[in-house]
Amino acid sequence: MESRPKNSLEFACYIEDGDCMEELESIRPTAQLVMEANGFILYPDLEDNPSAEELFRRLRPKALDLTLEDRDGAEKSGFLPWNLPFKGTEFDADPGDIFLRGENEVSICYGEGVKGNVRLARIRYKDADEIAEILGCGDTAVSFWLEWSE
């Protein structure tokens, strides 16, 4: 009997027919970024850039818990336990943008007039008021992790 190829990125399905095995299909699990704040679960879309890719790599083995502090009534910011690649140009952040301010400072925009540097992810389908409600007043505990699916 042949061994079945398995790793964290690709699995193959087989059917046994007598002495041989026939490959039916390949399954490639995909990861979704998950964010929890104040009991709310959100699924931000990761950006396609080196900073977001490194965040993804760092979240693969374990979740990340941060405390975000309010900044100017328009964003919450906190510090990562490690640096991410930081190459980007300043942009006008929209409510729902999760971005870097420096190599290890991450922010979530929930108001207007915020300047971002490197976008990591975007919370979709929530407006500014909904995001502000989810993040709450004062300091906010936020967790990020990856969920895997087929």
Tab-separated table of C-alpha atoms in Angstrom:
chain	number	residue	atom	x	y	z
A	1	MET	CA	0.000	0.000	0.000
A	2	GLU	CA	1.319	3.459	-0.916
A	3	SER	CA	1.634	6.129	1.727
A	4	ARG	CA	-0.688	9.103	1.418
A	5	PRO	CA	1.025	12.491	1.020
A	6	LYS	CA	0.049	14.787	3.883
A	7	ASN	CA	1.303	18.120	5.093
A	8	SER	CA	-0.231	21.280	6.395
A	9	LEU	CA	-0.703	22.696	2.911
A	10	GLU	CA	-2.019	19.878	0.741
A	11	PHE	CA	-3.872	16.618	1.198
A	12	ALA	CA	-4.850	14.088	-1.446
A	13	CYS	CA	-7.949	11.912	-1.412
A	14	TYR	CA	-7.603	8.321	-2.624
A	15	ILE	CA	-9.874	5.425	-3.452
A	16	GLU	CA	-8.639	1.878	-3.140
A	17	ASP	CA	-9.397	-0.491	-6.016
A	18	GLY	CA	-7.879	-3.843	-5.285
A	19	ASP	CA	-4.120	-3.420	-5.014
A	20	CYS	CA	-3.845	0.118	-6.394
A	21	MET	CA	-4.880	3.527	-5.161
A	22	GLU	CA	-6.228	6.199	-7.468
A	23	GLU	CA	-5.976	9.895	-6.614
A	24	LEU	CA	-9.410	11.520	-6.747
A	25	GLU	CA	-8.693	15.134	-5.897
A	26	SER	CA	-6.276	17.372	-4.081
A	27	ILE	CA	-7.500	19.447	-1.183
A	28	ARG	CA	-5.678	22.632	-0.264
A	29	PRO	CA	-6.750	24.046	3.084
A	30	THR	CA	-6.959	27.817	3.177
A	31	ALA	CA	-6.464	30.084	6.141
A	32	GLN	CA	-8.723	32.937	7.192
A	33	LEU	CA	-7.599	35.666	9.559
A	34	VAL	CA	-9.885	35.893	12.584
A	35	MET	CA	-10.110	38.813	15.008
A	36	GLU	CA	-11.942	38.848	18.339
A	37	ALA	CA	-12.702	42.035	20.257
A	38	ASN	CA	-15.174	42.395	23.124
A	39	GLY	CA	-16.857	39.102	22.253
A	40	PHE	CA	-17.304	40.008	18.570
A	41	ILE	CA	-15.704	37.713	15.972
A	42	LEU	CA	-14.623	39.303	12.670
A	43	TYR	CA	-12.943	37.906	9.549
A	44	PRO	CA	-10.636	40.588	8.102
A	45	ASP	CA	-9.196	40.055	4.624
A	46	LEU	CA	-5.386	39.996	4.597
A	47	GLU	CA	-3.630	42.272	2.118
A	48	ASP	CA	-1.118	40.993	-0.418
A	49	ASN	CA	2.154	42.547	0.776
A	50	PRO	CA	5.302	41.447	2.668
A	51	SER	CA	4.026	42.810	6.010
A	52	ALA	CA	0.739	40.886	5.819
A	53	GLU	CA	2.561	37.758	4.664
A	54	GLU	CA	4.872	37.942	7.689
A	55	LEU	CA	1.895	38.476	10.007
A	56	PHE	CA	0.309	35.354	8.493
A	57	ARG	CA	3.541	33.409	9.052
A	58	ARG	CA	3.736	34.568	12.681
A	59	LEU	CA	0.102	33.590	13.361
A	60	ARG	CA	0.458	30.053	11.976
A	61	PRO	CA	1.800	28.497	15.181
A	62	LYS	CA	-0.259	30.473	17.709
A	63	ALA	CA	-2.725	33.282	18.321
A	64	LEU	CA	-1.725	36.841	19.111
A	65	ASP	CA	-3.300	38.779	22.000
A	66	LEU	CA	-2.891	42.568	22.111
A	67	THR	CA	-4.170	45.468	24.156
A	68	LEU	CA	-5.068	48.395	21.926
A	69	GLU	CA	-5.241	51.939	23.306
A	70	ASP	CA	-7.502	54.633	21.915
A	71	ARG	CA	-5.762	57.224	19.773
A	72	ASP	CA	-7.505	60.507	18.906
A	73	GLY	CA	-10.981	58.926	19.001
A	74	ALA	CA	-10.461	57.462	15.526
A	75	GLU	CA	-8.201	54.414	15.922
A	76	LYS	CA	-6.919	51.881	18.436
A	77	SER	CA	-3.185	51.093	18.505
A	78	GLY	CA	-0.967	48.549	20.208
A	79	PHE	CA	2.467	46.999	19.945
A	80	LEU	CA	3.320	43.639	18.416
A	81	PRO	CA	5.827	41.381	20.216
A	82	TRP	CA	7.954	41.344	17.019
A	83	ASN	CA	8.693	43.541	14.005
A	84	LEU	CA	7.096	43.203	10.582
A	85	PRO	CA	8.572	44.391	7.261
A	86	PHE	CA	7.768	48.091	7.011
A	87	LYS	CA	7.781	49.481	3.505
A	88	GLY	CA	4.866	51.579	2.413
A	89	THR	CA	3.633	55.039	1.698
A	90	GLU	CA	1.194	56.982	3.808
A	91	PHE	CA	-2.468	56.527	2.869
A	92	ASP	CA	-5.839	57.718	4.130
A	93	ALA	CA	-7.130	54.857	6.272
A	94	ASP	CA	-10.802	53.928	6.150
A	95	PRO	CA	-12.794	52.504	9.042
A	96	GLY	CA	-11.969	48.803	9.148
A	97	ASP	CA	-8.372	49.144	7.983
A	98	ILE	CA	-5.826	47.264	10.091
A	99	PHE	CA	-2.411	48.765	9.439
A	100	LEU	CA	1.138	49.305	10.642
A	101	ARG	CA	2.337	52.636	12.020
A	102	GLY	CA	5.880	51.365	12.443
A	103	GLU	CA	7.640	48.014	12.388
A	104	ASN	CA	5.787	46.797	15.474
A	105	GLU	CA	2.825	49.140	16.043
A	106	VAL	CA	-0.526	47.986	14.676
A	107	SER	CA	-3.690	50.105	14.481
A	108	ILE	CA	-7.345	49.556	13.672
A	109	CYS	CA	-9.126	52.544	12.161
A	110	TYR	CA	-12.724	53.239	13.221
A	111	GLY	CA	-12.976	56.972	12.459
A	112	GLU	CA	-12.042	59.639	9.943
A	113	GLY	CA	-8.809	61.517	9.276
A	114	VAL	CA	-6.433	58.647	10.094
A	115	LYS	CA	-3.195	58.222	8.161
A	116	GLY	CA	-1.878	54.687	7.770
A	117	ASN	CA	1.463	53.404	6.531
A	118	VAL	CA	1.191	49.728	5.557
A	119	ARG	CA	-2.245	48.068	5.314
A	120	LEU	CA	-2.236	44.548	6.805
A	121	ALA	CA	-5.912	43.665	6.505
A	122	ARG	CA	-9.394	45.091	6.078
A	123	ILE	CA	-12.574	44.451	8.063
A	124	ARG	CA	-15.330	44.364	5.468
A	125	TYR	CA	-19.105	44.815	5.732
A	126	LYS	CA	-18.939	46.985	8.871
A	127	ASP	CA	-19.283	50.767	8.901
A	128	ALA	CA	-17.454	53.198	11.189
A	129	ASP	CA	-20.173	53.135	13.873
A	130	GLU	CA	-20.254	49.325	13.974
A	131	ILE	CA	-16.470	49.088	14.229
A	132	ALA	CA	-16.394	51.738	16.981
A	133	GLU	CA	-19.058	49.782	18.895
A	134	ILE	CA	-17.119	46.521	18.501
A	135	LEU	CA	-13.860	48.109	19.728
A	136	GLY	CA	-15.620	49.856	22.616
A	137	CYS	CA	-14.337	52.692	24.812
A	138	GLY	CA	-10.887	52.870	26.362
A	139	ASP	CA	-8.345	50.048	26.082
A	140	THR	CA	-9.487	47.007	24.106
A	141	ALA	CA	-8.199	43.438	24.278
A	142	VAL	CA	-7.966	42.020	20.743
A	143	SER	CA	-6.941	38.548	19.583
A	144	PHE	CA	-5.858	37.482	16.099
A	145	TRP	CA	-5.528	33.899	14.869
A	146	LEU	CA	-5.892	31.778	11.752
A	147	GLU	CA	-8.768	29.409	11.031
A	148	TRP	CA	-8.143	26.670	8.460
A	149	SER	CA	-10.747	25.273	6.111
A	150	GLU	CA	-10.961	23.274	2.895
